[in-house]
XYZ file of C-alpha atoms in Angstrom:
662
model
C 1.304 -7.133 4.033
C 0.169 -10.706 4.786
C -2.932 -11.452 6.847
C -1.639 -12.852 10.116
C -3.151 -15.657 12.182
C -2.500 -13.830 15.457
C -3.654 -16.552 17.898
C -1.417 -19.107 16.150
C 1.611 -16.793 16.034
C 1.262 -15.787 19.688
C 0.743 -19.386 20.804
C 3.946 -20.406 19.040
C 5.857 -17.565 20.719
C 7.151 -14.163 19.653
C 10.880 -14.902 19.676
C 12.823 -13.836 16.574
C 16.182 -15.146 15.375
C 17.802 -11.751 14.811
C 21.260 -13.302 14.400
C 20.007 -15.341 11.437
C 18.365 -12.332 9.824
C 21.429 -10.167 10.406
C 23.417 -12.684 8.347
C 20.852 -13.726 5.728
C 18.814 -10.551 5.296
C 15.262 -9.790 4.198
C 14.737 -12.793 1.936
C 15.219 -15.169 4.883
C 12.374 -13.689 6.973
C 9.540 -16.152 7.574
C 6.065 -14.747 6.785
C 4.813 -14.954 10.402
C 7.995 -13.298 11.652
C 6.899 -10.060 9.996
C 4.374 -9.742 12.838
C 6.832 -10.899 15.497
C 9.247 -8.211 14.306
C 6.634 -5.544 15.011
C 6.679 -6.464 18.693
C 10.355 -5.483 18.680
C 9.660 -2.160 16.973
C 10.652 -3.393 13.488
C 7.724 -2.368 11.298
C 6.820 -2.861 7.654
C 7.650 -0.077 5.217
C 6.271 0.513 1.727
C 9.611 -0.333 0.184
C 10.337 -4.047 0.089
C 13.502 -4.981 1.907
C 13.390 -1.977 4.254
C 11.818 -1.363 7.668
C 10.759 1.458 9.908
C 12.342 1.224 13.365
C 10.288 2.850 16.140
C 12.223 3.950 19.219
C 10.362 4.332 22.524
C 10.911 7.661 24.250
C 9.049 7.304 27.601
C 7.060 10.446 28.317
C 8.665 12.050 25.260
C 11.693 13.045 27.368
C 15.017 12.425 25.629
C 18.554 13.221 26.753
C 21.276 14.814 24.652
C 23.315 11.594 24.517
C 20.268 9.681 23.303
C 19.522 12.223 20.556
C 23.135 12.087 19.395
C 23.058 8.274 19.296
C 19.846 8.243 17.224
C 21.325 10.836 14.864
C 24.313 8.589 14.307
C 22.120 5.520 13.726
C 19.946 7.392 11.230
C 23.025 8.445 9.324
C 24.659 5.011 9.255
C 21.664 2.694 8.930
C 18.681 4.808 7.801
C 18.229 7.657 5.369
C 19.807 10.368 7.485
C 16.787 11.627 9.405
C 14.237 10.676 12.071
C 10.495 11.236 12.339
C 8.935 12.575 15.547
C 5.565 10.882 16.177
C 2.375 11.994 17.922
C 3.194 9.691 20.876
C 6.626 11.232 21.400
C 8.593 8.423 19.737
C 11.299 8.738 17.110
C 11.258 6.596 13.975
C 14.068 5.639 11.615
C 13.083 4.769 8.060
C 14.655 2.669 5.319
C 16.561 0.357 7.660
C 17.669 -3.138 6.597
C 16.978 -6.081 8.909
C 20.699 -6.937 8.695
C 21.444 -3.830 10.790
C 18.822 -4.179 13.514
C 20.994 -6.021 16.053
C 23.581 -3.243 15.877
C 20.891 -0.608 16.273
C 19.349 -2.380 19.261
C 22.691 -2.730 21.016
C 23.644 0.896 20.459
C 20.267 2.128 21.726
C 20.599 -0.034 24.835
C 23.920 1.670 25.482
C 22.104 4.965 26.085
C 19.133 3.436 27.923
C 16.421 3.310 25.252
C 14.739 0.499 23.348
C 12.466 -0.418 20.458
C 10.796 -3.324 22.312
C 6.977 -3.257 22.232
C 6.939 -0.072 20.158
C 4.525 -1.659 17.672
C 2.175 -4.644 17.413
C -0.223 -5.865 20.109
C 1.807 -4.530 22.996
C 1.968 -1.767 25.586
C 3.016 1.163 23.434
C 5.114 4.137 24.510
C 3.886 5.779 27.730
C 2.567 9.252 26.968
C 3.037 12.257 29.252
C 2.268 15.960 28.972
C 5.313 17.809 27.616
C 4.809 20.530 30.249
C 5.410 18.091 33.092
C 7.512 19.592 35.869
C 7.137 23.205 34.736
C 3.344 23.615 34.387
C 1.845 26.096 36.893
C -1.280 23.949 37.366
C 0.379 20.587 37.934
C 0.146 19.230 41.521
C 3.136 16.841 41.397
C 5.831 15.431 39.109
C 4.547 12.700 36.773
C 7.826 11.517 35.322
C 8.674 8.960 38.048
C 5.342 7.314 37.276
C 5.996 7.374 33.528
C 9.287 5.588 34.157
C 7.693 3.137 36.600
C 4.982 2.045 34.150
C 7.417 1.993 31.231
C 9.761 -0.375 33.085
C 6.857 -2.405 34.480
C 5.446 -3.249 31.044
C 8.879 -3.526 29.373
C 10.107 -6.063 31.928
C 6.888 -8.073 31.473
C 6.774 -7.926 27.675
C 7.207 -11.690 27.384
C 4.159 -12.109 29.628
C 1.898 -9.439 28.119
C 2.674 -9.481 24.385
C 1.562 -13.046 23.557
C -1.698 -12.540 25.511
C -2.905 -9.124 24.392
C -5.580 -9.142 21.660
C -4.477 -5.687 20.545
C -2.329 -2.791 21.701
C -2.712 -0.744 24.882
C -1.976 2.973 25.027
C -1.319 4.602 28.411
C -1.156 8.328 29.183
C -0.336 10.560 32.169
C -1.853 14.048 32.392
C -0.793 16.717 34.873
C -3.860 18.964 34.950
C -7.121 19.828 33.214
C -5.263 21.428 30.281
C -3.893 18.078 29.080
C -6.571 15.778 30.514
C -7.978 15.211 27.015
C -5.265 12.592 26.448
C -6.912 10.379 29.066
C -10.040 10.185 26.892
C -8.246 8.824 23.812
C -5.990 6.271 25.515
C -6.860 2.762 26.703
C -5.720 3.715 30.196
C -5.447 7.335 31.280
C -4.144 8.732 34.568
C -4.917 12.373 35.447
C -3.055 13.886 38.404
C -5.350 14.924 41.229
C -5.035 16.622 44.609
C -7.572 16.016 47.377
C -7.650 18.499 50.216
C -8.047 16.749 53.567
C -8.672 18.098 57.060
C -5.049 17.756 58.132
C -3.195 17.367 54.855
C -3.661 17.073 51.107
C -3.716 13.644 49.466
C -2.335 13.071 45.973
C -3.262 10.481 43.381
C -4.960 10.072 40.011
C -8.289 9.943 38.250
C -8.487 6.707 36.259
C -9.898 6.676 32.710
C -10.404 3.679 30.481
C -11.197 2.491 26.927
C -10.408 5.602 24.904
C -9.245 5.237 21.306
C -9.600 6.959 17.940
C -8.881 4.940 14.774
C -11.552 3.554 12.478
C -14.142 3.275 15.264
C -13.459 6.164 17.661
C -14.613 5.886 21.258
C -13.900 8.435 23.961
C -12.792 6.974 27.263
C -14.836 7.091 30.465
C -13.821 7.785 34.019
C -13.501 4.475 35.866
C -12.544 5.876 39.269
C -12.592 9.413 40.664
C -9.461 8.826 42.694
C -6.814 6.157 43.184
C -3.801 6.408 45.448
C -0.241 5.996 44.255
C -0.197 2.479 45.718
C -3.186 1.592 43.529
C -1.736 2.674 40.150
C -0.004 -0.589 39.223
C -2.859 -2.824 40.489
C -5.322 -0.738 38.444
C -3.215 -1.083 35.308
C -2.822 -4.833 35.849
C -6.532 -5.343 36.517
C -7.532 -3.567 33.289
C -4.870 -5.411 31.317
C -6.007 -8.770 32.695
C -9.574 -8.115 31.535
C -8.254 -7.087 28.128
C -6.161 -10.257 27.805
C -8.790 -12.672 29.137
C -11.911 -11.319 27.432
C -10.781 -9.228 24.466
C -11.496 -10.526 20.957
C -8.425 -12.609 20.077
C -9.911 -14.100 16.888
C -10.875 -10.761 15.336
C -7.960 -8.832 16.777
C -7.470 -6.227 14.047
C -11.112 -5.144 13.857
C -12.431 -5.796 17.375
C -9.358 -6.371 19.543
C -9.083 -2.985 21.257
C -10.296 -2.567 24.839
C -13.098 -0.217 23.761
C -14.861 -3.106 22.028
C -14.869 -5.196 25.207
C -16.395 -2.274 27.117
C -19.008 -1.825 24.371
C -19.825 -5.543 24.425
C -20.225 -5.743 28.199
C -21.477 -2.263 28.940
C -19.558 0.101 31.198
C -21.188 -1.018 34.473
C -20.357 -4.686 33.933
C -16.798 -3.720 33.015
C -16.577 -1.673 36.218
C -17.803 -4.617 38.292
C -15.291 -7.018 36.738
C -12.537 -4.445 37.152
C -13.261 -4.042 40.878
C -12.902 -7.805 41.406
C -9.527 -7.931 39.650
C -8.462 -4.659 41.270
C -8.856 -6.157 44.760
C -6.872 -9.233 43.750
C -3.947 -7.243 42.362
C -3.918 -4.819 45.294
C -3.483 -7.791 47.613
C -0.368 -8.796 45.640
C 1.092 -5.296 45.442
C 4.647 -5.059 46.709
C 6.082 -1.981 48.381
C 6.752 0.960 46.077
C 9.945 3.044 46.000
C 9.771 6.244 48.056
C 9.968 8.517 44.994
C 6.618 7.116 43.835
C 4.646 7.254 47.088
C 6.303 10.518 48.076
C 6.629 12.382 44.769
C 7.872 15.898 44.210
C 4.823 17.952 45.153
C 4.563 21.462 43.734
C 3.379 24.422 45.755
C 0.776 26.708 44.255
C 2.746 29.273 42.230
C 2.048 32.908 43.032
C 4.229 34.852 40.619
C 3.794 33.130 37.227
C 2.844 35.678 34.587
C -0.115 34.321 32.620
C 0.951 36.254 29.529
C 3.364 34.477 27.188
C 6.597 36.416 26.616
C 6.366 35.565 22.898
C 5.087 33.018 20.392
C 6.196 29.569 21.527
C 7.807 31.018 24.682
C 6.167 30.353 28.049
C 6.838 31.112 31.690
C 7.627 28.132 33.892
C 6.241 27.779 37.389
C 9.839 28.310 38.504
C 10.634 32.030 38.560
C 13.277 33.202 36.133
C 12.992 30.213 33.759
C 11.150 29.659 30.487
C 10.098 26.723 28.378
C 10.411 27.221 24.629
C 8.656 25.137 21.999
C 10.284 24.752 18.582
C 8.383 24.004 15.393
C 9.517 20.851 13.564
C 7.633 20.838 10.234
C 6.020 17.417 9.794
C 8.147 16.114 12.668
C 11.132 15.537 10.361
C 14.636 16.082 11.758
C 17.912 15.412 9.960
C 20.877 13.841 11.719
C 22.697 17.172 11.543
C 19.775 18.950 13.184
C 19.475 16.346 15.921
C 23.136 16.693 16.831
C 22.834 20.469 17.008
C 19.649 20.277 19.098
C 21.462 17.973 21.540
C 24.316 20.445 21.873
C 22.024 23.431 22.399
C 20.008 21.562 25.041
C 23.204 21.160 27.064
C 24.305 24.753 26.539
C 21.010 26.570 27.170
C 18.622 24.130 28.946
C 18.721 21.044 31.162
C 20.269 18.719 28.563
C 16.915 17.259 27.527
C 14.270 17.713 24.835
C 10.574 17.286 25.547
C 8.512 15.959 22.638
C 4.974 17.252 22.110
C 2.023 15.363 20.653
C 1.992 17.854 17.763
C 5.421 16.665 16.596
C 7.471 19.530 18.041
C 9.993 19.638 20.886
C 10.527 21.927 23.857
C 13.470 23.072 25.938
C 12.849 23.633 29.655
C 14.844 25.543 32.253
C 15.990 28.237 29.845
C 17.136 31.349 31.701
C 15.394 34.513 30.565
C 18.666 36.215 29.730
C 19.565 33.344 27.341
C 16.346 33.269 25.328
C 17.473 35.470 22.439
C 20.800 33.673 22.089
C 19.045 30.277 22.050
C 16.464 31.330 19.464
C 19.184 32.767 17.225
C 21.262 29.595 17.515
C 18.257 27.334 16.916
C 17.342 29.417 13.876
C 20.673 28.397 12.363
C 19.639 24.775 12.902
C 16.330 25.350 11.098
C 13.866 25.478 14.015
C 11.990 28.414 15.514
C 9.383 29.005 18.235
C 7.329 30.824 15.625
C 4.451 28.715 14.255
C 4.954 26.003 16.900
C 1.368 26.499 18.077
C -0.067 28.192 14.984
C -2.215 26.983 12.091
C 0.992 26.396 10.106
C 1.902 23.516 12.436
C -0.104 20.932 10.493
C 0.200 17.482 12.077
C 0.673 14.604 9.630
C 1.690 10.962 9.784
C 4.314 9.761 7.244
C 1.518 8.557 4.934
C 2.486 6.882 1.676
C 6.015 8.253 1.941
C 6.829 5.219 4.106
C 3.846 3.579 5.834
C 2.604 0.288 4.388
C -0.928 0.964 5.697
C -1.323 4.478 4.286
C -3.325 5.116 1.125
C -2.764 8.863 0.734
C 0.231 11.174 0.974
C -0.544 12.812 4.314
C 2.747 14.699 4.381
C 2.197 15.876 0.814
C -1.224 17.282 1.691
C 0.190 18.879 4.853
C 2.998 20.544 2.896
C 0.484 22.107 0.517
C -1.584 23.403 3.433
C 1.449 24.845 5.228
C 2.647 26.561 2.061
C -0.757 28.082 1.303
C -1.372 29.135 4.926
C 2.013 30.827 4.957
C 1.398 32.687 1.701
C -1.929 33.953 3.090
C -0.296 34.896 6.430
C -2.996 32.994 8.330
C -0.620 32.674 11.275
C -1.158 36.409 11.820
C -4.956 36.285 11.572
C -6.324 36.495 15.154
C -9.383 34.401 14.227
C -7.473 31.624 12.466
C -3.931 31.480 13.807
C -4.671 28.951 16.569
C -6.695 26.455 14.504
C -5.433 22.860 14.512
C -5.269 20.932 11.214
C -4.393 17.203 11.265
C -3.896 14.825 8.309
C -3.840 11.008 8.553
C -2.888 8.815 5.602
C -5.382 6.098 6.563
C -8.349 5.652 8.952
C -6.099 4.531 11.857
C -5.782 8.147 13.012
C -2.091 8.349 13.855
C -2.458 12.100 13.298
C -5.662 12.241 15.426
C -7.710 13.787 12.634
C -11.036 13.353 14.476
C -10.098 15.765 17.285
C -8.683 18.606 15.155
C -10.586 21.728 14.152
C -10.256 20.405 10.601
C -9.030 16.878 9.947
C -8.394 14.650 6.946
C -8.203 10.868 6.788
C -7.084 8.815 3.809
C -9.377 5.975 2.785
C -11.035 4.030 -0.011
C -14.349 5.580 -1.020
C -17.017 4.807 -3.582
C -18.319 7.951 -5.248
C -20.798 7.803 -8.141
C -19.982 4.166 -8.709
C -16.233 4.751 -8.700
C -13.958 3.338 -6.002
C -10.850 5.388 -5.325
C -8.528 6.610 -2.627
C -9.186 10.068 -1.284
C -9.669 12.034 1.902
C -12.504 12.064 4.402
C -13.015 15.585 5.793
C -13.832 16.157 9.488
C -14.682 19.449 11.169
C -15.339 20.675 14.699
C -13.117 18.412 16.777
C -11.884 19.573 20.179
C -8.726 18.634 22.031
C -7.869 21.222 24.633
C -8.721 20.107 28.132
C -12.017 18.654 26.958
C -12.291 16.432 23.890
C -14.982 15.938 21.261
C -14.951 14.076 17.965
C -15.328 16.071 14.792
C -18.082 15.459 12.254
C -17.297 13.800 8.933
C -18.783 15.993 6.188
C -17.074 14.779 2.999
C -15.734 11.557 1.523
C -13.379 10.834 -1.334
C -11.806 14.276 -1.668
C -8.892 14.201 -4.122
C -5.593 15.803 -3.197
C -6.254 18.939 -5.203
C -9.427 19.693 -3.229
C -7.851 19.498 0.233
C -6.714 23.116 0.370
C -9.746 24.603 -1.485
C -12.086 22.942 1.022
C -10.073 24.278 3.970
C -9.854 27.750 2.432
C -13.613 27.915 1.861
C -14.384 26.668 5.390
C -12.107 29.316 6.867
C -13.741 32.019 4.737
C -17.196 30.919 5.915
C -15.963 30.940 9.517
C -14.516 34.456 9.183
C -17.714 35.758 7.644
C -20.262 34.160 9.972
C -18.524 33.707 13.341
C -19.617 35.523 16.474
C -17.230 37.711 18.444
C -14.685 35.502 20.206
C -16.273 32.278 18.894
C -13.996 29.259 18.484
C -14.175 27.129 15.341
C -15.649 24.055 17.078
C -18.324 26.193 18.735
C -19.063 27.755 15.358
C -19.551 24.275 13.824
C -21.905 23.369 16.672
C -23.956 26.551 16.195
C -24.325 26.446 12.407
C -24.558 22.672 12.146
C -22.786 20.340 9.734
C -25.622 20.311 7.216
C -25.576 24.081 6.824
C -21.790 24.148 6.480
C -21.802 21.395 3.851
C -24.361 23.357 1.831
C -22.245 26.512 2.012
C -19.086 24.578 1.148
C -20.677 22.901 -1.886
C -22.055 26.210 -3.077
C -18.616 27.836 -3.019
C -16.987 24.821 -4.672
C -19.490 25.068 -7.527
C -18.890 28.811 -7.878
C -15.168 28.169 -8.139
C -15.991 25.451 -10.726
C -14.344 22.710 -8.707
C -15.988 19.301 -8.894
C -16.067 16.696 -6.164
C -16.189 13.936 -8.807
C -12.974 13.108 -10.664
C -12.291 10.520 -13.350
C -11.781 7.072 -11.808
C -8.304 6.685 -10.419
C -8.386 3.160 -9.053
C -11.057 0.823 -10.318
C -14.635 0.770 -11.490
C -16.518 1.723 -14.695
C -14.647 3.947 -17.129
C -16.582 6.894 -18.497
C -14.132 8.629 -20.833
C -14.162 6.271 -23.821
C -17.309 4.206 -23.217
C -15.356 0.971 -22.861
C -15.507 -1.292 -19.839
C -12.572 -0.970 -17.495
C -10.697 -4.079 -16.421
C -8.776 -2.147 -13.765
C -5.640 -1.920 -15.932
C -6.041 1.589 -17.366
C -7.178 5.061 -16.431
C -7.454 8.435 -18.099
C -5.099 11.253 -17.092
C -6.995 13.900 -19.076
C -6.361 15.522 -22.439
C -2.914 16.290 -23.822
C -3.875 19.973 -23.800
C -4.155 19.885 -20.012
C -0.439 19.027 -19.847
C 0.749 22.215 -21.541
C 3.437 23.727 -19.352
C 3.511 20.717 -16.998
C 6.619 18.559 -16.845
C 5.302 16.082 -14.270
C 2.294 15.119 -12.155
C 1.720 12.730 -9.270
C -1.511 10.692 -9.238
C -2.989 7.785 -7.264
C -3.536 4.790 -9.523
C -3.762 1.002 -9.150
C -3.160 1.309 -5.394
C 0.088 3.194 -5.930
C 1.415 6.738 -6.118
C 2.471 7.191 -9.740
C 4.704 9.904 -11.202
C 3.855 10.933 -14.788
C 6.463 12.769 -16.884
C 6.073 14.652 -20.156
C 9.401 14.247 -21.963
C 10.551 15.010 -25.540
C 10.320 11.261 -26.167
C 6.688 11.110 -24.981
C 4.895 10.389 -21.687
C 6.641 8.210 -19.101
C 5.288 6.838 -15.802
C 6.762 5.096 -12.763
C 6.121 4.563 -9.046
C 6.507 7.925 -7.315
C 8.345 6.780 -4.208
C 12.078 6.171 -4.478
C 12.905 2.722 -2.970
C 15.853 4.190 -1.095
C 14.214 6.714 1.226
C 10.779 7.498 -0.152
C 11.735 10.636 -2.086
C 9.113 11.858 -4.574
C 10.469 10.997 -8.038
C 7.722 13.189 -9.496
C 9.580 16.137 -8.018
C 12.931 14.977 -9.417
C 14.845 16.110 -12.482
C 14.565 14.503 -15.926
C 17.487 14.031 -18.297
C 16.464 12.122 -21.406
C 15.110 8.793 -20.158
C 16.509 9.177 -16.619
C 14.833 10.567 -13.504
C 16.939 11.650 -10.513
C 15.475 11.452 -6.995
C 15.527 14.893 -5.314
C 16.496 13.450 -1.908
C 19.714 11.518 -2.452
C 20.336 11.528 -6.200
C 19.451 7.929 -7.060
C 18.862 7.672 -10.840
C 16.365 5.407 -12.610
C 15.785 4.463 -16.240
C 12.214 5.393 -17.198
C 12.030 2.619 -19.807
C 13.264 -0.366 -17.786
C 12.973 0.881 -14.184
C 16.585 -0.097 -13.477
C 18.564 1.967 -10.991
C 21.644 3.447 -12.666
C 23.377 4.464 -9.420
C 22.486 1.499 -7.164
C 21.993 -1.648 -9.300
C 19.380 -4.054 -7.959
C 17.067 -1.327 -6.651
C 14.674 -0.856 -9.544
C 11.279 0.855 -9.663
C 7.950 -0.172 -11.163
C 7.254 1.241 -14.616
C 3.779 2.020 -15.929
C 2.853 2.559 -19.569
C 1.600 6.029 -20.515
C 0.212 6.512 -24.002
C -1.822 9.021 -26.016
C -5.016 8.013 -27.823
C -7.301 10.499 -29.591
C -5.772 13.438 -27.793
C -6.145 11.843 -24.326
C -3.390 10.510 -22.050
C -3.945 7.029 -20.629
C -2.074 5.133 -17.942
C -1.782 1.348 -17.985
C -0.626 -0.906 -15.137
C-alpha cells in the first residue's frame, strides 16, 4: 500500500471518477485515489485487483430486505459471503472496482451505503444490540443512532477532507454496555435524572477513547447533556479534532486521543466548552421523536434467569431475544437469505448485530422459540456458544486485509477446535472467557480488552525479526473496561493454543472461589503468571524461539542471510506431512511435499483468499478448497482462470534440510 500525502490529497478533494474506473478497471486507478476510495468504503485487499467493500449498518440493525440485497451482491460481485465486523458492519470481499457503481446503486435502493465506512471519516455509529429490549435501558437509542448517522453522512463532504483521522461514535443504553463509551472517540451513555416533578433524560458524554497501537481509555467529559445538546456536543468535539489534530502525522498521531494527551484533559474541556456554546447557539429545532423519545417504564416481571444459552427475556413480557453464533462472523449468501426469511417469520423482520460478530433476533414469542432454533440450525447457526469461550472474535487477518501480518482467523479456528474438543464451553470456570485475535496492532478484534488477546506484529526476538503474536491477559469489557497486560511477544502460530491452554490450567488450579479471570490476573500479577507459563512451556519442551522466518542472521548453516532464504527444518520432520503453511518474506507461504519434490507458493488464493495449503494436490497442480481454482506449482499460472497467477517460491533440500527461497 502506498504512503499517502494526506494533507495534499484532502486539499485536492476526495471526489472519485467511478464511471471511469467502472469502464477501465483497476489498472486505471491513480495512486492517490486508493485513499479517496477508502472514504467511499472501497478498501484495499491483499489480492491485487480486488477490494473489500464495507457496508455501514447504523446501530447494527439490518432489515430483511437489506440482508437479501447484500446476499445477492456478494453472490454476483464478491466471493459469495459477507463478513460481520466488530462495529456491526458487513463487508464484501474480492470485489472488482468495475462493479462498485452497481453495488452502490443497489445498496441505495434499500437505504444503506458504503460512504465514510473507511478512511479518515465518521465511521459506522455503534449501538448496544440489546437496545429496545434491555430491562435496564431508560429510553430508545435508535432514533439517536439514525440522527447522528444521517447528520455525519449528509456532511461527509464537509467533514472528510478536514478530519486528521477517523472518529468512532457509540451509544450505550445502560451500565452493562457503557464500556463502549470508553473505547470510542465520542461515547453517549443513556442517563435518567430524577427531578422533583418529573424525570429528565439525556446522556453522559465520553471522549477520546481508542484502542489500536496506542490504547487510551476515554474520559467522561460531561455528567449530563440534554437531547438538544447532543448534536452541538458532537460538532464541538469534531471541530477541535479538525482544527487542532495532527494533520501532518495523521496515521501515527491523528486520532483525537493524541490531541487530548497533548493538551491535557482540562485544557481540552475548556476549549470544548467554548465551542459547545457556539454550536448550541446555532442548534435548530429537533424532531419530536428525538426530544420526546420512547421512554421505558421500570420492568417488574422480567425473569433474571436466562431460559437457555443464548436465549434471554426481553423487558416486554412474553417475548425473547435470541443470539445466534456466527463463527468468525462469516455468513454465506445462502445463509443470509435464510436468516432474512426467518427474521420475518419468527421475529420483527430485523437482525441485530453484536460487537462479538454474532446476530440477534428480537420479539420472538416464547411459543416459537423451539421452532426458530430448529429452523436456524438447518441454516448453520445456533444460540449455543454465542456467549461462550468458543465464540473467539477475530478480524479477517491475512485472509484479506492488506494491513494484517498474521492469520487471525486461522489462529481463531485452531482455538475454537481445541476448545470444543476439550468441552471448555461446559466448564463453569472457563465457559464465559472472552478470547480475541487481531491480525495486526490496530485492534479491530479489540484484543486488549479480552480475557486473553492476541495481536499480530513484527517482533525482534534473539536478534531475529519475524511476524508473530503479542499475548495480552486480564482485559475487561463488561460494564467497566480495563486494558490487558502484554506478557509475550513474537509467539508463532503453533504456540497460540499451548499458551492459552497453560494459562487456563493455571487459572483452574490457583483461582479462588467465584474469581473471574481478570481478577485472578490482578491478584497473581503478570510477572508470576509469566514465570508459571514459561515453566510449563519448558516442561512440554516447547520453545519460544523458532528459526528465523522473515529476516535477520541465519543460524542453521552458519552462512549470512541476505533475506532470500530460510530453513523449514529437516526432511525427517516432514514424514507424514503433505503440506505446511509458514510466514516467510512478508507472505503466507504454502509448502507441499509431492512425489516430484518440495513445492512452495503463496498460500492465499487470489480469487477469494482460500488457503491453498489446505487444498488438494494432483501432480504439479494445487486446487483451492474454496472454489476449485487450480494453479500450476511450477509456473504459478492459473489453469481454470487464466491471468490470475500466484507467486511461486523455490523449495529445495540441502544436506537433509529443507530450504525456502524467495
